[in-house]
mmCIF file of C-alpha atoms in Angstrom:
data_model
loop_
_atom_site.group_PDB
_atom_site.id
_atom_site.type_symbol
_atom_site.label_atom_id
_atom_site.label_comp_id
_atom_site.label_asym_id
_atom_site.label_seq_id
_atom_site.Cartn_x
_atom_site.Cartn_y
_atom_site.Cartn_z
ATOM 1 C CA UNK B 5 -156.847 -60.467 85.954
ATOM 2 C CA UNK B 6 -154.365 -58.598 88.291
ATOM 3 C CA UNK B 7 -153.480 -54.748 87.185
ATOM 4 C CA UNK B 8 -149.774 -56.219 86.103
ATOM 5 C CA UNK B 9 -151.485 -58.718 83.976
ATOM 6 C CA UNK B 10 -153.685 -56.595 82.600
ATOM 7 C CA UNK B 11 -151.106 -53.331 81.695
ATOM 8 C CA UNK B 12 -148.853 -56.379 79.997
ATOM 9 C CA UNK B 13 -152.014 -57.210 78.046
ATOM 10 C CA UNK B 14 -152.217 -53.168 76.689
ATOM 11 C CA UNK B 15 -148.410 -54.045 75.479
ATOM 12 C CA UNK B 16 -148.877 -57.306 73.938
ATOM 13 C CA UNK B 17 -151.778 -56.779 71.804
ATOM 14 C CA UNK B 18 -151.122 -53.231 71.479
ATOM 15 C CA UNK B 19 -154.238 -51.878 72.684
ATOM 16 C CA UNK B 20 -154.633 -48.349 74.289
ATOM 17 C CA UNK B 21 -156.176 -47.244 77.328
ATOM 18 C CA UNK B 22 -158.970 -44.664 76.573
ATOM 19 C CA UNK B 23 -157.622 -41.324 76.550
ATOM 20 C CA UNK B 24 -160.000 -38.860 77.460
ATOM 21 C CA UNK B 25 -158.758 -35.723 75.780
ATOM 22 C CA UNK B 26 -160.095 -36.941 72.779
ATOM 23 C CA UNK B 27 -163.140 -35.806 71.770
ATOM 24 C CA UNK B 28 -165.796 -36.398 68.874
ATOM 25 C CA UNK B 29 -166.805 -32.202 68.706
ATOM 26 C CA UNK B 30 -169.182 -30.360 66.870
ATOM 27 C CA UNK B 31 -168.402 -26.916 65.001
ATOM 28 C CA UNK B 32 -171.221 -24.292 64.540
ATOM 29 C CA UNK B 33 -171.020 -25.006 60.824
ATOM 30 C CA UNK B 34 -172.630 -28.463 61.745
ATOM 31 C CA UNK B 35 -169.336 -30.126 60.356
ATOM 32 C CA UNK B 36 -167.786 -32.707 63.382
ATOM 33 C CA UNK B 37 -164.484 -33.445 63.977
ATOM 34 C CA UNK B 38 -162.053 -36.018 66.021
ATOM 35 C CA UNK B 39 -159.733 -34.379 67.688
ATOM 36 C CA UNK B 40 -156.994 -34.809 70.587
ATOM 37 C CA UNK B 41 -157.230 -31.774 72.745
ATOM 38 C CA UNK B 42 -153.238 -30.193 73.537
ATOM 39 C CA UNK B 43 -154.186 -27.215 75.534
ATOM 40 C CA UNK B 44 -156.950 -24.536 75.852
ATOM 41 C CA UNK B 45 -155.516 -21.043 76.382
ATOM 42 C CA UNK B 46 -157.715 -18.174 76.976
ATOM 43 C CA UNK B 47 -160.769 -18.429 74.286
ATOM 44 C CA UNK B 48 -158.155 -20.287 71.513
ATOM 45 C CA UNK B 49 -157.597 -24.370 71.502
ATOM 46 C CA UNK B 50 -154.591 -25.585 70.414
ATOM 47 C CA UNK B 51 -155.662 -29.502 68.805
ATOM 48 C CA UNK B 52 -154.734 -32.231 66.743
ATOM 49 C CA UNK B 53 -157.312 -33.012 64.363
ATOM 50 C CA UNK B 54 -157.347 -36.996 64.050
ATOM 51 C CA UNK B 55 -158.119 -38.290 60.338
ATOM 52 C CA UNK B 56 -157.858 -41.728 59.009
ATOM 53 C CA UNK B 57 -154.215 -43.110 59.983
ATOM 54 C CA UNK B 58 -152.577 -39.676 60.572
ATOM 55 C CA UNK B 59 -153.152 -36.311 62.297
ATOM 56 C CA UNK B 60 -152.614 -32.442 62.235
ATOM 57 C CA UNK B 61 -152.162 -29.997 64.591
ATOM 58 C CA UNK B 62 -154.871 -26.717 64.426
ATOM 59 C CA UNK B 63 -156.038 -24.319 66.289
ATOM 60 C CA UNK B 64 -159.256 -22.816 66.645
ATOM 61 C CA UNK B 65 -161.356 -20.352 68.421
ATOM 62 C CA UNK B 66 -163.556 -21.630 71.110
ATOM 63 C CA UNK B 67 -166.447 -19.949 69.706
ATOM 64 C CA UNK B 68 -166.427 -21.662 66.401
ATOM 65 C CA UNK B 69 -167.666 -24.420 68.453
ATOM 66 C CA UNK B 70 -171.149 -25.468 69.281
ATOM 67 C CA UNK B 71 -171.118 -24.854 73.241
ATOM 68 C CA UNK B 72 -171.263 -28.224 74.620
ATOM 69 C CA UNK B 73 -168.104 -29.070 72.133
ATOM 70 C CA UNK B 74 -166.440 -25.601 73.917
ATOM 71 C CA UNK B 75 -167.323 -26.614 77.357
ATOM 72 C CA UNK B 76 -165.765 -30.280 76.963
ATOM 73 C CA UNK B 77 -162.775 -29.248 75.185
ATOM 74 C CA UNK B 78 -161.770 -26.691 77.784
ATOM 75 C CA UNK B 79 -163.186 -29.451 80.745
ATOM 76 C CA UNK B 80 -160.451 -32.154 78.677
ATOM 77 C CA UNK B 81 -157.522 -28.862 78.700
ATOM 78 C CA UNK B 82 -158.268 -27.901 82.546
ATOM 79 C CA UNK B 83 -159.906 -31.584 84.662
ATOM 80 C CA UNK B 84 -161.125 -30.414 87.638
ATOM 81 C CA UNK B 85 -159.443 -31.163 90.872
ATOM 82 C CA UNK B 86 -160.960 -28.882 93.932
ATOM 83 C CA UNK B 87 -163.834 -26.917 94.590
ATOM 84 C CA UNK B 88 -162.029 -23.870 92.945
ATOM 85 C CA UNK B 89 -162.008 -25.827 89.386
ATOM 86 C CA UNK B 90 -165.254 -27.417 89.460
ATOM 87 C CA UNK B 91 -166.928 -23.741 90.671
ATOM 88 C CA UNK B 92 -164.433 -22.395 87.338
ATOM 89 C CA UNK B 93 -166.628 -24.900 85.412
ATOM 90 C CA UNK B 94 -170.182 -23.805 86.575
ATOM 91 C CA UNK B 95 -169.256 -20.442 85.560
ATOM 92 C CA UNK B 96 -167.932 -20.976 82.195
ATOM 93 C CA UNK B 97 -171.494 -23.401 81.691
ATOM 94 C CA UNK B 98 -173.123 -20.904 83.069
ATOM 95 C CA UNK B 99 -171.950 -18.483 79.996
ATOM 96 C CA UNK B 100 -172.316 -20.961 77.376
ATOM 97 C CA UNK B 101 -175.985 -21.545 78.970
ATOM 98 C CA UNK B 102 -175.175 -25.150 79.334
ATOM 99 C CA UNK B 103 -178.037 -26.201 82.618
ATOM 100 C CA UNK B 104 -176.591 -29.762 82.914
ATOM 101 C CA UNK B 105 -173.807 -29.647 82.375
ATOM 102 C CA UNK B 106 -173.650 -26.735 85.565
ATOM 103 C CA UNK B 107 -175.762 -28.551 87.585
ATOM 104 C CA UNK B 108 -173.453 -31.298 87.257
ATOM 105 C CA UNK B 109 -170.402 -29.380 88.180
ATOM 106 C CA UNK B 110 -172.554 -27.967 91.460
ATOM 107 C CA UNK B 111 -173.161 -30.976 92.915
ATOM 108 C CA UNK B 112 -168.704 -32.059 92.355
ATOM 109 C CA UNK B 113 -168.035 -28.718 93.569
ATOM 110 C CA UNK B 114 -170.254 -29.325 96.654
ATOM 111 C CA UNK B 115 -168.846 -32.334 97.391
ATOM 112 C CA UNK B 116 -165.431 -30.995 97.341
ATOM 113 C CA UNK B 117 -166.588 -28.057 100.332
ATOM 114 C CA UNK B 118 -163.683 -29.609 103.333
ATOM 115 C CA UNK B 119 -161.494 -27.885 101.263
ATOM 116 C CA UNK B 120 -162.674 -24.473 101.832
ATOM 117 C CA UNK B 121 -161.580 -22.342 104.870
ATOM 118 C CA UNK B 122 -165.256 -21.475 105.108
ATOM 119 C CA UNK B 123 -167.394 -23.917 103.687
ATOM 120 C CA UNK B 124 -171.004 -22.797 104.511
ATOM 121 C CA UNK B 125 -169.594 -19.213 102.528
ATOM 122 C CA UNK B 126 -168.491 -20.995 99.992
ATOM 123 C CA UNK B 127 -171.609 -23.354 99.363
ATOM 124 C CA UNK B 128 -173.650 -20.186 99.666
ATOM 125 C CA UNK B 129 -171.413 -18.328 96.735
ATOM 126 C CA UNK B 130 -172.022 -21.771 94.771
ATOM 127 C CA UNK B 131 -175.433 -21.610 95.702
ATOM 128 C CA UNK B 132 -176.288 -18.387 94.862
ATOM 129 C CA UNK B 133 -174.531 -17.875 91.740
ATOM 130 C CA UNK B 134 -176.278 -21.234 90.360
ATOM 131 C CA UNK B 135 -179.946 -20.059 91.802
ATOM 132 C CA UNK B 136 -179.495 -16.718 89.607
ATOM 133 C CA UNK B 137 -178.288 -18.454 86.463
ATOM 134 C CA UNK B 138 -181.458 -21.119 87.032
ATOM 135 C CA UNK B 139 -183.773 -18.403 87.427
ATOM 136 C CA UNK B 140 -182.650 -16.473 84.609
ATOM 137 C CA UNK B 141 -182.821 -19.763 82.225
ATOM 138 C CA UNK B 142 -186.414 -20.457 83.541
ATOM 139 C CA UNK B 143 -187.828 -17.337 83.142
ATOM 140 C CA UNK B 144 -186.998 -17.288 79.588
ATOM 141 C CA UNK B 145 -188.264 -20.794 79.293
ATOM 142 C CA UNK B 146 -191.483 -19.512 80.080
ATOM 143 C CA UNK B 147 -191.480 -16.114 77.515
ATOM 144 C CA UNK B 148 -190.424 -18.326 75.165
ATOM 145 C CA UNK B 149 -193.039 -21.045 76.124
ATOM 146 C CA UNK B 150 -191.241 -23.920 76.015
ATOM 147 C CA UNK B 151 -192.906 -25.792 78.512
ATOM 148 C CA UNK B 152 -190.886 -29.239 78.905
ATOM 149 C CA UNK B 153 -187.829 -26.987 79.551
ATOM 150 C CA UNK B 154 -189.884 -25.037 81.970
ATOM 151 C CA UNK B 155 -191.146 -27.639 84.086
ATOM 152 C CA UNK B 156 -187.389 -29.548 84.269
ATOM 153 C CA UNK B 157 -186.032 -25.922 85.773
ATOM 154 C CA UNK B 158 -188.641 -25.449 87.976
ATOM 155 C CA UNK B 159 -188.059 -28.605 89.151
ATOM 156 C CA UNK B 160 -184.410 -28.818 89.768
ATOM 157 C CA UNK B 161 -184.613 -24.879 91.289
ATOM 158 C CA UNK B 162 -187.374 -25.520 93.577
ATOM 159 C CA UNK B 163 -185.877 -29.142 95.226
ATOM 160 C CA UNK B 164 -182.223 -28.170 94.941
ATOM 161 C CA UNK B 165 -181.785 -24.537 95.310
ATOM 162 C CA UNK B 166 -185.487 -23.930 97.164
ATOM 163 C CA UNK B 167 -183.263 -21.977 99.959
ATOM 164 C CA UNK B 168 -181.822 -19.444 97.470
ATOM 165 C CA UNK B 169 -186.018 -18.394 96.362
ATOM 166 C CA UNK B 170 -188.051 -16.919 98.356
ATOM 167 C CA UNK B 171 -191.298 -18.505 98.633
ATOM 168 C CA UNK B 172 -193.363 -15.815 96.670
ATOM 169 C CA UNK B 173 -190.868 -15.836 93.658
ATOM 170 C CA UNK B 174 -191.309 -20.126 93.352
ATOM 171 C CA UNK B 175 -194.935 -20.051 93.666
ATOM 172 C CA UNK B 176 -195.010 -17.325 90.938
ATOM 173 C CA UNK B 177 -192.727 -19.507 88.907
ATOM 174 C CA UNK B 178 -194.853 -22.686 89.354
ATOM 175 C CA UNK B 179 -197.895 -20.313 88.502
ATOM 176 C CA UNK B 180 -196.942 -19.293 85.318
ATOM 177 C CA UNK B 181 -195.847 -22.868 83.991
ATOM 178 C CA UNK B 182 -199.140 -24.332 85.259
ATOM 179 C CA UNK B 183 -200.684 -21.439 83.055
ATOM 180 C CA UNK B 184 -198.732 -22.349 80.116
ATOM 181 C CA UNK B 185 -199.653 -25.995 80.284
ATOM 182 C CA UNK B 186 -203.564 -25.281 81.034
ATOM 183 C CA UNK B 187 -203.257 -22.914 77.839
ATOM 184 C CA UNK B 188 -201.523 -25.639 75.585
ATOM 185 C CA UNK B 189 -204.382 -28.324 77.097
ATOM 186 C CA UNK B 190 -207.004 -25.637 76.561
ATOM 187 C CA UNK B 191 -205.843 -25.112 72.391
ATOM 188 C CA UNK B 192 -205.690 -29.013 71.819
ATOM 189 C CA UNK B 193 -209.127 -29.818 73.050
ATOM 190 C CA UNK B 194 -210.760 -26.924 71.300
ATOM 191 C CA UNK B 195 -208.902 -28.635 68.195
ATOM 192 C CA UNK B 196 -210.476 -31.623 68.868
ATOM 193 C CA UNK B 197 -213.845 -30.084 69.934
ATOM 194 C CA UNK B 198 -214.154 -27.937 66.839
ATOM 195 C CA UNK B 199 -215.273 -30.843 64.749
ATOM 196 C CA UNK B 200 -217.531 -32.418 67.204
ATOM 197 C CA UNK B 201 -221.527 -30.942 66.905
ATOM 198 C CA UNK B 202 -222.141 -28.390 69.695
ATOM 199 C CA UNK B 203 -225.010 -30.654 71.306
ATOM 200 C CA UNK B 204 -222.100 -33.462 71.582
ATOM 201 C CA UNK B 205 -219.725 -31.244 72.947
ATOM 202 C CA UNK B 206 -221.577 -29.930 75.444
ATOM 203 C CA UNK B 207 -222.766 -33.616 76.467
ATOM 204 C CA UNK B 208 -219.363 -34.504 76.855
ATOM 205 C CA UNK B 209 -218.341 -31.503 79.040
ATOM 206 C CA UNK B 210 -221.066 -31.796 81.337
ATOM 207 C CA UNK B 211 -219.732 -35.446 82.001
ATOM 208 C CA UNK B 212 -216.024 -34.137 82.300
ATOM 209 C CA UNK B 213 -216.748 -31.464 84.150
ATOM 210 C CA UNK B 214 -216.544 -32.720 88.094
ATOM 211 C CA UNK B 215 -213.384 -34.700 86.919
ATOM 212 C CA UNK B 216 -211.760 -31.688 85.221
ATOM 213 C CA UNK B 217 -212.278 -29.613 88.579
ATOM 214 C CA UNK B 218 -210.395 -32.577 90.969
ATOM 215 C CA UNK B 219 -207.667 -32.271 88.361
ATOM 216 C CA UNK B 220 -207.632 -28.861 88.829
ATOM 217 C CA UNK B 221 -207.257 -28.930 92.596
ATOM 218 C CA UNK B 222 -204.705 -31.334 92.221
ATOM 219 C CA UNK B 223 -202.635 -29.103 89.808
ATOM 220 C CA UNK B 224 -203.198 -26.856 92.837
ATOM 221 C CA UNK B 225 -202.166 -28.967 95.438
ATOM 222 C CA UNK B 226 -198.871 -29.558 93.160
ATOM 223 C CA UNK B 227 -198.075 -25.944 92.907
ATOM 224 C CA UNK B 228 -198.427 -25.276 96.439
ATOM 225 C CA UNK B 229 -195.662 -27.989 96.970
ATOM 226 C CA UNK B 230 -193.413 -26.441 94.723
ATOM 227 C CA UNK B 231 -194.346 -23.326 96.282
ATOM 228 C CA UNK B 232 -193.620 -24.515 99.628
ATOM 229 C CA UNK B 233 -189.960 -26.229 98.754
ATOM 230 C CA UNK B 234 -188.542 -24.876 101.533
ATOM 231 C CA UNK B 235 -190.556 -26.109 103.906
ATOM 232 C CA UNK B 236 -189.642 -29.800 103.050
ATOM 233 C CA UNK B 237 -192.080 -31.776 104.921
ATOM 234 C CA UNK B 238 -195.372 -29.670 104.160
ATOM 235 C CA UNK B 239 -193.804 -30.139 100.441
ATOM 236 C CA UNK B 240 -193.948 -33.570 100.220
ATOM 237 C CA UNK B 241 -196.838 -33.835 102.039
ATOM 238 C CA UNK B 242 -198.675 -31.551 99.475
ATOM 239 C CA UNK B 243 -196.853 -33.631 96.936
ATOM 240 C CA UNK B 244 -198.851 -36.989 98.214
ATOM 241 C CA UNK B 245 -202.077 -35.307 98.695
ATOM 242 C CA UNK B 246 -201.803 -34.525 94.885
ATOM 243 C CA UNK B 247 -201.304 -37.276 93.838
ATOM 244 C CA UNK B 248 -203.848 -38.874 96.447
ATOM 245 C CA UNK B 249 -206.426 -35.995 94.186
ATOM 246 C CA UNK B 250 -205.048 -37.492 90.510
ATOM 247 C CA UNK B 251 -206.032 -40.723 91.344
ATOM 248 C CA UNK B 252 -209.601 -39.743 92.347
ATOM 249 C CA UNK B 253 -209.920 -38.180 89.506
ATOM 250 C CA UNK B 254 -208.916 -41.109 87.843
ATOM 251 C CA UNK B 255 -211.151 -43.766 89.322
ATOM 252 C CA UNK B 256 -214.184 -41.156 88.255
ATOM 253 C CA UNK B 257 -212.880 -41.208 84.821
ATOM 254 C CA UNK B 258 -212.696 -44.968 84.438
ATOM 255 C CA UNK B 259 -215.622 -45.779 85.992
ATOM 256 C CA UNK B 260 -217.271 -43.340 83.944
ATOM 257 C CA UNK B 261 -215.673 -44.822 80.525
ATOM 258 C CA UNK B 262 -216.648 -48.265 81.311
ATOM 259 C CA UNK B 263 -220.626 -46.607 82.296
ATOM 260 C CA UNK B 264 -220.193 -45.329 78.299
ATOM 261 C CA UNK B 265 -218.001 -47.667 76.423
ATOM 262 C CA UNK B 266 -219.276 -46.545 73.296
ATOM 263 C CA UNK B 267 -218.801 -43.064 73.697
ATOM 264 C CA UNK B 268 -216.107 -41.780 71.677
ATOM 265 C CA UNK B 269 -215.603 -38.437 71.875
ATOM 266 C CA UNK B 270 -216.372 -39.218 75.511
ATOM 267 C CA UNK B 271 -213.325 -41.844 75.146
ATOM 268 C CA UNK B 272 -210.659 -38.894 73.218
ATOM 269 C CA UNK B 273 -211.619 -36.254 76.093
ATOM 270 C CA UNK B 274 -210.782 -39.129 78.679
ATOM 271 C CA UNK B 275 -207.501 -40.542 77.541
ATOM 272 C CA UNK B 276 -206.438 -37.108 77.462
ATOM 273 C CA UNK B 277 -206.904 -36.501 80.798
ATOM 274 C CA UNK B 278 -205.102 -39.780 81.495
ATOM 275 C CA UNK B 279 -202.359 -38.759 79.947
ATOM 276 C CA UNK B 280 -202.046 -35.593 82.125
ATOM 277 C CA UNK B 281 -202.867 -37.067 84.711
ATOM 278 C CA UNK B 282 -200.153 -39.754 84.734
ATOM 279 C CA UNK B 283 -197.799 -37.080 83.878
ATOM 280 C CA UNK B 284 -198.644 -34.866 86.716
ATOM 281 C CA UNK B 285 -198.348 -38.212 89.294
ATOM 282 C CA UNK B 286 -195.248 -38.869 88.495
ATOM 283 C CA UNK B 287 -194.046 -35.133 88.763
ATOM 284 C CA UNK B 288 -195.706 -35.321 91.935
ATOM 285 C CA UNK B 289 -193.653 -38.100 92.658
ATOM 286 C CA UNK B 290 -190.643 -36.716 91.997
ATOM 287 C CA UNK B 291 -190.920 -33.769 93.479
ATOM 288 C CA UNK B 292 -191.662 -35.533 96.566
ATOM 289 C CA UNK B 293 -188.320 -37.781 96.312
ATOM 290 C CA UNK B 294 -186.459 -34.609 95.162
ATOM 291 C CA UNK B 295 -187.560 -32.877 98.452
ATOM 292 C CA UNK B 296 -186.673 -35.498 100.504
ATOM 293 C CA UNK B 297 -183.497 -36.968 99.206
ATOM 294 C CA UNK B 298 -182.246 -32.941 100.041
ATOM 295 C CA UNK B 299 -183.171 -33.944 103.252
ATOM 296 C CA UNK B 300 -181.392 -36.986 103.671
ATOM 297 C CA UNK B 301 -184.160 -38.798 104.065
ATOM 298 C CA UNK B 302 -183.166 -41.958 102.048
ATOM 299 C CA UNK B 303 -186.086 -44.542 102.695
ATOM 300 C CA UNK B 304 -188.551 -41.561 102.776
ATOM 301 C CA UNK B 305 -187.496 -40.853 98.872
ATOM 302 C CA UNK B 306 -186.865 -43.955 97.805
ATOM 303 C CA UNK B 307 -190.575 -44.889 98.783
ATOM 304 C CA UNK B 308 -191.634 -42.447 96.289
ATOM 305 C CA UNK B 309 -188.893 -43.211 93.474
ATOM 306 C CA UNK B 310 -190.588 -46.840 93.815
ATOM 307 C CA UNK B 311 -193.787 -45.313 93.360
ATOM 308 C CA UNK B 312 -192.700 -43.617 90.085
ATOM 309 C CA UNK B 313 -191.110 -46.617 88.739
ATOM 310 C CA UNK B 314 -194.706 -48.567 89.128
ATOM 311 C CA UNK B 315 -196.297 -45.639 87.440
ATOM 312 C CA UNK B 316 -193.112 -45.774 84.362
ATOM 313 C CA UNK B 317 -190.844 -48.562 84.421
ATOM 314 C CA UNK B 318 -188.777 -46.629 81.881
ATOM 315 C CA UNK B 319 -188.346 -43.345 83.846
ATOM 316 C CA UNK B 320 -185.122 -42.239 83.795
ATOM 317 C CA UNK B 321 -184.825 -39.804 86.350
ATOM 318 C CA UNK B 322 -186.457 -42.163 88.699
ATOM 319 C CA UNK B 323 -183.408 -44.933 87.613
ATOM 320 C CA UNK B 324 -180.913 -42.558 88.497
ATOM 321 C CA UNK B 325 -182.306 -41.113 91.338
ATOM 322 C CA UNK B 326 -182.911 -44.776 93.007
ATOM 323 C CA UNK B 327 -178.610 -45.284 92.286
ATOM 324 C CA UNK B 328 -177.953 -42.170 93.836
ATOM 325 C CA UNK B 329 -180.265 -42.330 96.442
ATOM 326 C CA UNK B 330 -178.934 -46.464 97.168
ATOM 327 C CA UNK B 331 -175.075 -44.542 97.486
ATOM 328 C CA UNK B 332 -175.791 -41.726 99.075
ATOM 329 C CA UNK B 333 -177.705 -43.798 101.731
ATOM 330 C CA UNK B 334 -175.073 -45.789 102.007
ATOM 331 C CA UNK B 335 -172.449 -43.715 102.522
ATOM 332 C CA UNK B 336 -174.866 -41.055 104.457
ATOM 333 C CA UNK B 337 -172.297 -38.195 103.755
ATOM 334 C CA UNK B 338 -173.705 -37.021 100.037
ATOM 335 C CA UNK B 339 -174.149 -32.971 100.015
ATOM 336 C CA UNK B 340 -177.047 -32.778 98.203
ATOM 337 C CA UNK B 341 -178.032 -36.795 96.952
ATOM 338 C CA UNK B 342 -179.712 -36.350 94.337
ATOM 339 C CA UNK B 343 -179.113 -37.520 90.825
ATOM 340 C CA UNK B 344 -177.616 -35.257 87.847
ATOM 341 C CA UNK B 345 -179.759 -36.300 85.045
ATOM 342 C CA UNK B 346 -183.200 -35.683 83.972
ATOM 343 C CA UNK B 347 -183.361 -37.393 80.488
ATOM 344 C CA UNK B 348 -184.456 -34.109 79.265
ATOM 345 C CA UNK B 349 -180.891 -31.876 77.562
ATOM 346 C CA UNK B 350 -181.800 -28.521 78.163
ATOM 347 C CA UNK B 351 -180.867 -25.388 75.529
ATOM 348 C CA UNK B 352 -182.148 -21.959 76.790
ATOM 349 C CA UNK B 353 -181.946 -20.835 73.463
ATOM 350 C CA UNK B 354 -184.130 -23.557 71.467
ATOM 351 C CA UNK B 355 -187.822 -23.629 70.840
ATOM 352 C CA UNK B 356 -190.235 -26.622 71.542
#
């Protein structure tokens, strides 16, 4: 259908081409609304609230919204078309402690750098500014131990903004998370332990025991590449050694579950170490693509986004990351090439 024939068809059957400054939003009340933004001035949003066949026009304050309502009705108001605008935007997510949605306008902004007199001073400005805010939001992650938070931050701030840290600060960062998830392990299998008898419980350490250390020194190996972001080829090299580690441990731990197939509690202690250690692969992983997507290196990361897709099908990080990675390859002119989401909505401010 040509673009003639198709703009007749909007006028013959009367149908309406999406209009993007109107938004489902959310209040702080909980209550939602439909409304059709008319202009954002300031902190006060002038709307028409859209109800069954008719409409009125309100106004309220931007802070009677929950913040991802506040950010898109003043993104609908004010679409962003240069650097300057998109760099407005990671500010004002920035404030309303919206991650995402301000690594999302980063990566716009950076692609928008030709405009700037000085580009390298503005993409360190950019940089810099969204390095603080990512540092800020992480280390509260961690107070607050929110550990699924934590790890996505550390993540995106040690592949995407590993320039802005120095090394000391990231491996302290990747410390302390390790130590929150080695404390949350450590609770859950004294939970489970605490109703075995001590003479079973010690059987079944004993067993665990060499495995639990390799996991160990693959956690290790993990948060020396995180560590060592900057340095993107001893990165992803430590990356693929860990994961070369989890996988030893993993061949000890089935061959010795199929040595005791009747061992339960043997069996509990061993699926959970599967689980982590699947996990901890595919960070591995992606840490690894991360690293070397930054660094252009297309085939390189899409190697290991094929690796995490074996590992998880589902992944969606690694789904998005292979369509970014397939255009930015393509076109070979990306700023940073890697992808936005993470499957995983950040909010500084909630608990686990």
């Amino acid at each position: 259908m040509t673009a003639s024939v198709l703009a007749t068809a909007f006028v013959v059957f009367g149908l309406q081409q999406p209009d993007d400054r109107i938004l489902n939003v959310q209040f702080q009340n909980g209550t939602y609304a439909r409304v059709q933004v008319l202009e954002v001035r300031g902190e006060a949003a002038r709307l028409r609230l859209l109800a069954l066949d008719g409409s009125i026009e309100v106004k309220h304050e931007l802070d009677e919204f929950e913040s991802e309502s506040a950010f898109r009705l003043q993104l609908a108001a004010r679409p962003p078309k240069s650097f300057d605008d998109h760099f407005w935007l990671v500010r004002r997510a920035a404030r309303l402690e919206l991650p995402n949605e301000m690594s999302e306008h980063v990566a716009r902004a950076l692609e928008r750098l030709h405009e700037k007199k000085s580009p390298e001073q503005a993409r360190g400005l950019l940089e810099s500014f969204a390095s603080r805010q990512l540092r800020r939001w992480l280390g509260q992650a961690i107070e607050s131990e929110r550990i699924e938070d934590s790890v996505t931050l550390l993540e995106r701030l040690s592949t995407r903004f590993a320039n802005t840290v120095p090394e000391a600060e990231l491996e302290e960062f990747a410390a302390a998370v390790e130590e929150l998830e080695n404390d949350r392990s450590a609770r859950r299998r004294a939970e489970r332990q605490a109703r075995l008898d001590q003479k079973i419980r010690k059987h079944v350490e004993k067993r665990l025991e060499p495995i639990r250390r390799t996991v160990q020194r693959g956690d290790g190996l993990l948060r020396q590449a995180i560590a060592k972001s900057r340095q993107m080829t001893k990165s992803a090299n430590l990356a693929s050694k860990a994961i070369d580690t989890y996988r030893s441990a993993w061949r000890t731990a089935s061959a010795l579950q199929q040595k005791f197939p009747q061992d339960k509690p043997l069996a509990v202690e061993i699926e959970s170490l599967a689980n982590h250690l699947h996990d901890h692969s595919i960070r591995a992983a992606l840490h690894a693509a991360n690293t070397l997507t930054v660094r252009s290196d297309f085939v390189g990361a899409m190697e290991w986004v094929q690796q995490v897709l074996a590992l998880d099908p589902s992944n969606r990080e690694a789904r998005e990351m292979r369509q970014t990675i397939a255009v930015a390859g393509a076109a070979a002119s990306g700023p940073w090439g890697w992808g936005l989401g993470n499957g995983n909505p950040l909010t500084p401010g909630s608990g686990q």
